[in-house]
Coordinates of C-alpha atoms and ligand atoms in Angstrom, one line a residue:
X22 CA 0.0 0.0 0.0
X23 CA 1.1 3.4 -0.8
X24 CA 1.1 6.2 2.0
X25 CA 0.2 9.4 0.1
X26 CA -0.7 13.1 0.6
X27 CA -3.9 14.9 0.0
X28 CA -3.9 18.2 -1.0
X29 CA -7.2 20.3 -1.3
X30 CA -8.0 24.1 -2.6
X31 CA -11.5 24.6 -1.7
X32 CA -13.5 27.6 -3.1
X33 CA -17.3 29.0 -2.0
X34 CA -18.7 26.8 -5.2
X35 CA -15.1 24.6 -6.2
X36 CA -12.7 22.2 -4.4
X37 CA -9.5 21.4 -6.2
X38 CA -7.7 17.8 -5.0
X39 CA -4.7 16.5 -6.0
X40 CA -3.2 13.0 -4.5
X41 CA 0.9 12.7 -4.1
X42 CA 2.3 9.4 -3.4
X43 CA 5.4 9.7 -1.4
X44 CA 8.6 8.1 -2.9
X45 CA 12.1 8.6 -2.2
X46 CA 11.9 11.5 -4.7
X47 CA 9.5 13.7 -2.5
X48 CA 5.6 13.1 -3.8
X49 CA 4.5 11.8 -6.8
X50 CA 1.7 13.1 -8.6
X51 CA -1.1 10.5 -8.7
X52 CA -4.3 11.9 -9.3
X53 CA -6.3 15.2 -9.5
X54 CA -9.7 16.8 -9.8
X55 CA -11.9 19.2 -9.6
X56 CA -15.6 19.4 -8.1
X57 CA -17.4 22.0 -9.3
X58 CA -20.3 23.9 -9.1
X59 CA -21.3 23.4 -5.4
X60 CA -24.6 25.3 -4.2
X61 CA -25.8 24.8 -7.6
X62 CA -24.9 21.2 -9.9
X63 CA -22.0 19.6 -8.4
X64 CA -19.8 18.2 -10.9
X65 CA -16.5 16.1 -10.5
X66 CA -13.8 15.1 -12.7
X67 CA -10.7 13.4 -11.4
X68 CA -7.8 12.2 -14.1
X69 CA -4.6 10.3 -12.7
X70 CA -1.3 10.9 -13.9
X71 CA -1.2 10.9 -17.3
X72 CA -4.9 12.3 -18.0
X73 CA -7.0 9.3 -17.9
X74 CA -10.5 10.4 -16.7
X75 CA -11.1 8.4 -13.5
X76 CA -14.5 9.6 -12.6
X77 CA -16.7 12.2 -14.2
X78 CA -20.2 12.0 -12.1
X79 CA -22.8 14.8 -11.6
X80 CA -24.7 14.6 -8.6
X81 CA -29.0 14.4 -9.5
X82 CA -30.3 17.5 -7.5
X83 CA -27.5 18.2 -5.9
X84 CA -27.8 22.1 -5.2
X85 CA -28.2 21.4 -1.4
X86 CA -25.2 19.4 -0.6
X87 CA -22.7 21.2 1.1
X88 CA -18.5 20.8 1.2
X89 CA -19.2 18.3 4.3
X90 CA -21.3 15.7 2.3
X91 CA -19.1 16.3 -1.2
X92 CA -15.9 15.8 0.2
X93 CA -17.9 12.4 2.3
X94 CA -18.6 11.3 -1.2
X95 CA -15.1 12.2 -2.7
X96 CA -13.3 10.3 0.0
X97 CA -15.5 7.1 -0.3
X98 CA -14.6 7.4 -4.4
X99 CA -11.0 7.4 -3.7
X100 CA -11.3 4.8 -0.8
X101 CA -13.0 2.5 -3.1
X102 CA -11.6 3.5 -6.7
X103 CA -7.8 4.4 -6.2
X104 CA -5.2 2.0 -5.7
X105 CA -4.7 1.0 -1.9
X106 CA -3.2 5.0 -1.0
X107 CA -2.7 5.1 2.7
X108 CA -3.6 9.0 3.0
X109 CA -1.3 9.9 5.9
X110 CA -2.6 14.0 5.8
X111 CA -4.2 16.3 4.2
X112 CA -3.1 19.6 3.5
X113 CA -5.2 22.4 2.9
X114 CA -4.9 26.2 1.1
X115 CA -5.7 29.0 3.5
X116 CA -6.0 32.0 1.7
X117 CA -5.5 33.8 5.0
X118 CA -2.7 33.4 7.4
X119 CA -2.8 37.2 9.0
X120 CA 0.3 38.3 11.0
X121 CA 1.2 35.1 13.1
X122 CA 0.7 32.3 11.0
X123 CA 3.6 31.6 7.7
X124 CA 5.1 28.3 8.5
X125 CA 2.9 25.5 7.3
X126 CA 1.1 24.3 10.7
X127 CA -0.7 21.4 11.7
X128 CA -4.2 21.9 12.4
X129 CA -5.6 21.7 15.9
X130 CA -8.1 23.7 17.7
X131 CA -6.1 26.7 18.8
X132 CA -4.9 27.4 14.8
X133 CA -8.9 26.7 14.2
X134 CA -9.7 29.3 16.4
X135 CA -7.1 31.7 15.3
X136 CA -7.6 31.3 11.4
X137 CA -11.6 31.6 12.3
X138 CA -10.4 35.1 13.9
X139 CA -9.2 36.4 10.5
X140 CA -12.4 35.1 8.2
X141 CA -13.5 39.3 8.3
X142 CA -10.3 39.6 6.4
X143 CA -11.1 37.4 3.7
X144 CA -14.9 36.5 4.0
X145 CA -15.4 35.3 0.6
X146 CA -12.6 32.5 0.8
X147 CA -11.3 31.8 4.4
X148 CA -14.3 30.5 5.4
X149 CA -14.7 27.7 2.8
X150 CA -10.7 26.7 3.4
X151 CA -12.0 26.1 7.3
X152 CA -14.8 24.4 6.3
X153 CA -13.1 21.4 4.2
X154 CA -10.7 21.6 7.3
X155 CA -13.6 20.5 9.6
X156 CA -15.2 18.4 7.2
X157 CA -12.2 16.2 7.0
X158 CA -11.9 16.0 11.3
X159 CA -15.7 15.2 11.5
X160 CA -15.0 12.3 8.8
X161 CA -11.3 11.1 10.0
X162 CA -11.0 13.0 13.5
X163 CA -7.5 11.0 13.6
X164 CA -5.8 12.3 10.4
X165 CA -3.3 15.1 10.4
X166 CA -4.6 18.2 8.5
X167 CA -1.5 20.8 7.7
X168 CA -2.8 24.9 6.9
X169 CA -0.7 26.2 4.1
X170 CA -1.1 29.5 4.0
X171 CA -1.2 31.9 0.6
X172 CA -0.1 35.2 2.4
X173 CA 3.5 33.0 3.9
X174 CA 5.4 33.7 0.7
X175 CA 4.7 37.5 1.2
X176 CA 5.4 37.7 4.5
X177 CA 9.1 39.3 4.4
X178 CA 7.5 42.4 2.0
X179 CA 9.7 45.3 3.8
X180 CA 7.7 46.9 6.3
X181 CA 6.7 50.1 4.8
X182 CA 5.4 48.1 1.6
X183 CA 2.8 46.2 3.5
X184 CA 1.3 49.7 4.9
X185 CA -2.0 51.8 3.3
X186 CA -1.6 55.5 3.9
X187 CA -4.0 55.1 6.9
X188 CA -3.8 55.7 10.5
X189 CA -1.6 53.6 12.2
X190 CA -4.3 52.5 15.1
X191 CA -5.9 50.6 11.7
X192 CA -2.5 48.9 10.3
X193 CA -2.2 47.8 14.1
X194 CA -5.7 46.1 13.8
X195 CA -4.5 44.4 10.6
X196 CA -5.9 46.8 8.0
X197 CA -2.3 46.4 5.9
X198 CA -1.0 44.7 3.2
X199 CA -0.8 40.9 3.1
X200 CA -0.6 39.5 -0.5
X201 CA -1.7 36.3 -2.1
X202 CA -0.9 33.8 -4.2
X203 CA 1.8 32.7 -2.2
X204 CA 1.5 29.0 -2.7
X205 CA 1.5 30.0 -6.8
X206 CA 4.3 32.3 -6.6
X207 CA 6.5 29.5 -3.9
X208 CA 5.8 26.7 -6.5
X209 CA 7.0 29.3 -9.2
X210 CA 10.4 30.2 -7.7
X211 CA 11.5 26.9 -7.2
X212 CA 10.5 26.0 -10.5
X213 CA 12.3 28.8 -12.1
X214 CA 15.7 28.2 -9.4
X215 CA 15.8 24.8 -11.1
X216 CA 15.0 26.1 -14.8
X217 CA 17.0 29.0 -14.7
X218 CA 19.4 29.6 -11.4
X219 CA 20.6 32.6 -13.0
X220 CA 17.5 34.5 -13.8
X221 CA 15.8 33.3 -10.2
X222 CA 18.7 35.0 -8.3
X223 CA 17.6 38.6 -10.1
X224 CA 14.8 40.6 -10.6
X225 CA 11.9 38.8 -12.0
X226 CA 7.8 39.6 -12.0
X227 CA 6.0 36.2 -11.4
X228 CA 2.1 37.1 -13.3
X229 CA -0.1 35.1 -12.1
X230 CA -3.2 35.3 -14.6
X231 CA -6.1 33.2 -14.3
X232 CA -9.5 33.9 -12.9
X233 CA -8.0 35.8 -10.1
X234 CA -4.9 38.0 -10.6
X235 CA -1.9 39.3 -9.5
X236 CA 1.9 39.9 -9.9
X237 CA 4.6 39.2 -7.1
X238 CA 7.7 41.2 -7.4
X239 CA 10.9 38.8 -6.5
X240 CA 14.0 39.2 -6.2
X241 CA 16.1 36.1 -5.7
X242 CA 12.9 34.5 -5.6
X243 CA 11.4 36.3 -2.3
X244 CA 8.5 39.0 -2.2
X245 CA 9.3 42.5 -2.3
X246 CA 6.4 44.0 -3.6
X247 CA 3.2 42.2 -5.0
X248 CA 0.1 43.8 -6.5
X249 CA -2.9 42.1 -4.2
X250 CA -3.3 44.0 -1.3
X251 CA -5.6 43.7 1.8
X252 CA -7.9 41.4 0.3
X253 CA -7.9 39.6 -3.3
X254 CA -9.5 42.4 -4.5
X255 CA -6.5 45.0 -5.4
X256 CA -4.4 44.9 -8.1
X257 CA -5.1 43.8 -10.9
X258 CA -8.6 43.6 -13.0
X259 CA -9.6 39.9 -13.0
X260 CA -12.5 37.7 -14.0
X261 CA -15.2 39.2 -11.8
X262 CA -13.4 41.4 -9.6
X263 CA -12.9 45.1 -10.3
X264 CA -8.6 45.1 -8.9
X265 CA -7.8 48.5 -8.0
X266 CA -10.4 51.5 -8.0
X267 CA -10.5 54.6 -6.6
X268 CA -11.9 53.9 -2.9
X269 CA -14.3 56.9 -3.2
X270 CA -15.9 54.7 -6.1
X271 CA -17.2 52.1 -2.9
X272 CA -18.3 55.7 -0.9
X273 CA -20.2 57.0 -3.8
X274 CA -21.8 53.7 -4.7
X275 CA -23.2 53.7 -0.9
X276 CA -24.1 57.4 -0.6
X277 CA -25.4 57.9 -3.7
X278 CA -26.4 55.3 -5.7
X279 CA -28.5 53.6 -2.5
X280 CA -25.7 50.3 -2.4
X281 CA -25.5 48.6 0.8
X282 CA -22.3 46.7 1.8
X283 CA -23.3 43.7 0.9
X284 CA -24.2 44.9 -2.6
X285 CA -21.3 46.6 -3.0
X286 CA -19.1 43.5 -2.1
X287 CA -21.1 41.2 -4.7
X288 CA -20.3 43.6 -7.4
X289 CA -16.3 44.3 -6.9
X290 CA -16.1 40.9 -6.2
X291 CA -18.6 38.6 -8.4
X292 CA -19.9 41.1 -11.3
X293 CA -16.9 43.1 -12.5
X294 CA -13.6 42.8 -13.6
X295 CA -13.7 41.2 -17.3
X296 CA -17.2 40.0 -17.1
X297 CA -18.4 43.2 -15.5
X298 CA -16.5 45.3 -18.1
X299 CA -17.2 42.9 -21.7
X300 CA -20.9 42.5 -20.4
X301 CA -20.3 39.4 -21.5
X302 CA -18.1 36.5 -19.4
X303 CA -15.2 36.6 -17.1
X304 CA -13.5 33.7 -18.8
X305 CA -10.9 35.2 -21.6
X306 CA -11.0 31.9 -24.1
X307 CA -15.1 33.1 -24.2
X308 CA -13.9 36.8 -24.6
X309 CA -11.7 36.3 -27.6
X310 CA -14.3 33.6 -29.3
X311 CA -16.5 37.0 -29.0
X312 CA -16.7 39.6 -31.9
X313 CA -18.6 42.4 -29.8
X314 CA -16.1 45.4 -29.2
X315 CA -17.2 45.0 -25.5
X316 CA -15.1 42.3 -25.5
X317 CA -12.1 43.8 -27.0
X318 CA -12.5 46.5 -25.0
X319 CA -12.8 44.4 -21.4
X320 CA -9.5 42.3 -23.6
X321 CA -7.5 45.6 -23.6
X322 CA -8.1 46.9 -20.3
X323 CA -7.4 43.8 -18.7
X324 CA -3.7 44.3 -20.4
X325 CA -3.4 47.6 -19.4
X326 CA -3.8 47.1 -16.1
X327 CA -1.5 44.2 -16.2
X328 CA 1.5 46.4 -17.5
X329 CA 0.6 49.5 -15.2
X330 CA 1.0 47.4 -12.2
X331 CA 4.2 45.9 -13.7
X332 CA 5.8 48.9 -14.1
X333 CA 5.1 50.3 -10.7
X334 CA 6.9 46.4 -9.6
X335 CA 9.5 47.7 -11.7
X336 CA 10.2 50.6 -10.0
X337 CA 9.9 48.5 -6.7
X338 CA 12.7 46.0 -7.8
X339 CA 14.4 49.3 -9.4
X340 CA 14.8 47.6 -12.8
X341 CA 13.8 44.4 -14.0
X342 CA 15.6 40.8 -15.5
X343 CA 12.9 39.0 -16.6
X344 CA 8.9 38.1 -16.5
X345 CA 7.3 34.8 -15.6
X346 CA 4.2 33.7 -16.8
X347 CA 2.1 31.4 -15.2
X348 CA -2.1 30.1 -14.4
X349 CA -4.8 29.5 -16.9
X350 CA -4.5 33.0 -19.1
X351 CA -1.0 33.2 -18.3
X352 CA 0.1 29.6 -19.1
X353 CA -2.3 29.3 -22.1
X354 CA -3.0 32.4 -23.7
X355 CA -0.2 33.9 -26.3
X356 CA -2.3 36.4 -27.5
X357 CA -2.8 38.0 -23.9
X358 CA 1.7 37.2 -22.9
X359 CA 2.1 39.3 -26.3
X360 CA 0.0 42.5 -25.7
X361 CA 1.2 42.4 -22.2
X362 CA 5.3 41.9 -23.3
X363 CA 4.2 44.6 -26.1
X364 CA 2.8 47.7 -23.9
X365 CA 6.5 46.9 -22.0
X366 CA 8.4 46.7 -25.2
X367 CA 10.2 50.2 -23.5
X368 CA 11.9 48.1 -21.2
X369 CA 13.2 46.3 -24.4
X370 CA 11.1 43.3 -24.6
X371 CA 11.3 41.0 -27.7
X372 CA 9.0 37.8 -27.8
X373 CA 9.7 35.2 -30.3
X374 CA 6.2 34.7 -31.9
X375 CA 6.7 31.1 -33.0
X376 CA 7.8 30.1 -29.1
X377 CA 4.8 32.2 -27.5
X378 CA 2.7 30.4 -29.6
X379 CA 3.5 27.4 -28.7
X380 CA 4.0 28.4 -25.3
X381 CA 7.2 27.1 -25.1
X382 CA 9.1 27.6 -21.5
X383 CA 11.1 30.4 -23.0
X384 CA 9.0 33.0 -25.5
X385 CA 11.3 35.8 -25.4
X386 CA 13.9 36.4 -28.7
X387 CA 17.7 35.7 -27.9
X388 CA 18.4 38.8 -27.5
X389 CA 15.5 40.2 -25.7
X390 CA 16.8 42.8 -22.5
X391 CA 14.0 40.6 -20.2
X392 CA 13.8 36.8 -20.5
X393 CA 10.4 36.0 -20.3
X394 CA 9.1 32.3 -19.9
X395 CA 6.2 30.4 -19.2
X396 CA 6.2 28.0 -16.2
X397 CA 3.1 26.3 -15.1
X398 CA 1.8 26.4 -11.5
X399 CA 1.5 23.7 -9.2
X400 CA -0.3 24.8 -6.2
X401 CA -1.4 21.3 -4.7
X402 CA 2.1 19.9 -5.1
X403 CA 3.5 22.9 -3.2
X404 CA 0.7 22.4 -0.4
X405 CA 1.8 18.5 -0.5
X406 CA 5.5 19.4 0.5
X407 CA 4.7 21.7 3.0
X408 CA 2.2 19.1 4.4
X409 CA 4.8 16.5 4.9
X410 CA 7.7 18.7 5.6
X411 CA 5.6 20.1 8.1
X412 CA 4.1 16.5 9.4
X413 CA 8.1 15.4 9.4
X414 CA 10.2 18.6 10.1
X415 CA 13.9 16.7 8.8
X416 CA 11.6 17.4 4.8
X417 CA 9.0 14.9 4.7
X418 CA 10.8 12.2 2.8
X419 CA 10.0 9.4 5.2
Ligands
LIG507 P1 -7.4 29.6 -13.7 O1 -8.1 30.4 -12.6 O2 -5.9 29.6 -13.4 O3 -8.0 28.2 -13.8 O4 -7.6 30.4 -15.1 C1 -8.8 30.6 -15.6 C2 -8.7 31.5 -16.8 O5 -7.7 31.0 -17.7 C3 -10.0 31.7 -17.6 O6 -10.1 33.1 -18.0 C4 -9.7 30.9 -18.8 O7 -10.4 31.4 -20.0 C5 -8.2 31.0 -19.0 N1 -7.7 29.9 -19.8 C6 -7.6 28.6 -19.5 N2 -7.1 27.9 -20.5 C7 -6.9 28.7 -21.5 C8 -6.5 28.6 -22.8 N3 -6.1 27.4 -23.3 N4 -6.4 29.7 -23.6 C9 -6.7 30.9 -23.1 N5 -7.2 31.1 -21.8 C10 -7.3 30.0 -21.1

């Protein structure tokens, strides 16, 4: 029997699983998946390693049926359908690790308790991260459960970058910059120290683009600067959420315009950003399948914004060596990489068209000023080796 590592991402209406097999190598991928659509028509699909569909099942009226019962379902699947894996933890995303908690930590009810104190700082995804937390104690009480937390990797941003120009009695309270993506940008550093030792150890922006959004200013591979802010909100314009706006935007909306809170929150966070914008869907392949100028518009603003926030990085790394491409838009899309790469061609950026399109690892020309590539992300893998480094502290390999 093989002992093995869960790792799970879950969302308010998605869970992302992936299962590592540990082998003298560190863990293996064996299988992943993705539920879907939870609230409304829960959907799973699960592949193992090399892309063979394992399961694909829709649930018949399933719009009740809540993380707990899902993830009971998932588990029986894999108890019955995968080969003999002796899950020794699960490790889990948390979006939100506030000011105390960076290391990878094993769950038990103090951390709970603490990461339950920070859900006002990130309402729409800490609380769903808890709840697969608790619906994996209520249906293995015994199994070890390791936080990974997507604000660690920012965690070193110099002081004064992680502060709003607010009173300090508020930064005290927390009301600061954290960062996110941290598990994304993690997996990408040590993916580009291997790939490229050279670049890794300079000044490189790490874009994350997929349905949320942001860039993470490194230099040799740590945070100085990154573009999400307080919440997932800031930075850049994404699928459905606005990125930066002018705050007195959220105080007109309210005073004038007869918003409440709650309003206002579903609408920066779940009706803007490239759906809000094209009118038409937050997901880009959609947006360039569409020929309504609202789509070309929301297209064009979205890579705007992505090479305004770039170039204030650049300032922060005070030059830069190369950009890193990576999630669905950025892994996938060479369309977006070259109108990005193109509104920075001042910093003398050349992209080799035939590599881009083919999104090869390296897309820049030869003799390009910024090497830009293309590296995949790999959240669950990274939340597997924290999980067993942080189950067996000598690096998990036993
Ligand atoms: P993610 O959140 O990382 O899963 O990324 C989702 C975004 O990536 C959506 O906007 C998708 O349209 C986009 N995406 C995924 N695959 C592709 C692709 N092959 N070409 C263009 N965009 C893609």
């Amino acid at each position: 029997m093989s002992r093995a590592v869960v790792s799970l991402n879950s969302g308010s209406s998605s869970i992302k699983f992936a299962l590592f097999t540990l082998g003298p190598d560190g863990p293996q991928h064996a299988a992943a998946g993705k539920l879907e659509g939870i609230g409304t028509a829960p959907h799973l699909v699960a592949r193992d390693k090399d892309g063979t569909i394992l399961i694909d099942r829709n649930w018949d009226d399933g719009s009740g049926l809540g993380h707990e019962t899902l993830l009971h379902d998932l588990f029986a699947w894999a108890g019955d359908h995968l080969p003999d894996p002796d899950i020794v933890a699960v490790g889990h995303r948390v979006v939100h690790g506030g000011t105390k908690f960076f290391h990878p930590l094993v769950v038990d009810d103090a951390l709970l308790a603490g990461l339950e104190a920070l859900c006002p700082l990130a309402p729409l995804h800490q609380p769903h991260n808890l709840a697969a937390i608790r619906a994996i104690r209520s249906l293995a009480p015994d199994l070890p459960q390791v936080a990974c937390f997507d604000t660690a990797f920012h965690h070193e941003l110099p002081e004064v970058a992680t502060r709003f120009g607010l009173p300090r009695a508020l930064h005290d309270k927390g009301i600061r910059r954290y960062g996110f993506h941290g598990l994304s940008y993690e997996y990408i550093a040590r993916a580009l120290r291997e790939a490229d030792p050279v670049l890794a150890s300079r000044r490189v922006i790490a874009a994350h683009l997929g349905n949320g959004a942001s860039l993470c200013a490194m230099r040799d591979c740590r945070s100085v600067d990154t573009t999400m802010g307080f919440t997932a909100l800031d930075g850049l314009m994404m699928g459905t959420r606005c990125g930066t706006i002018d705050p007195g935007v959220v105080i007109h909306l309210q005073t004038q315009e007869g918003m409440s809170a709650t309003d206002v929150e579903a609408l920066l966070y779940n009706q803007s950003g490239l759906l809000g914008v094209s009118g038409i869907s937050s997901d880009m392949r959609a947006l360039h399948k569409s020929d309504d100028p609202r789509a070309a518009e929301a297209i064009d603003l979205f890579t705007l914004r992505a090479a305004r926030e770039a170039s204030a990085l650049i300032f922060s790394l005070g030059g830069l060596d190369g950009i890193v491409f990576t999630a669905g838009i950025g892994e996938n899309d060479p369309v977006i990489r070259a109108a990005i790469c193109e509104r920075l061609a001042w910093l003398g950026i050349a992209i080799d068209q035939d590599a881009n399109a083919r999104n090869a690892p390296v897309i820049s020309t030869a003799d390009s000023e910024i090497v830009v590539r293309v590296i995949p992300t790999d959240e669950e893998r990274m939340i597997a080796i924290h999980t067993l480094a942080a189950l067996t502290p000598a690096g998990g390999q036993s």
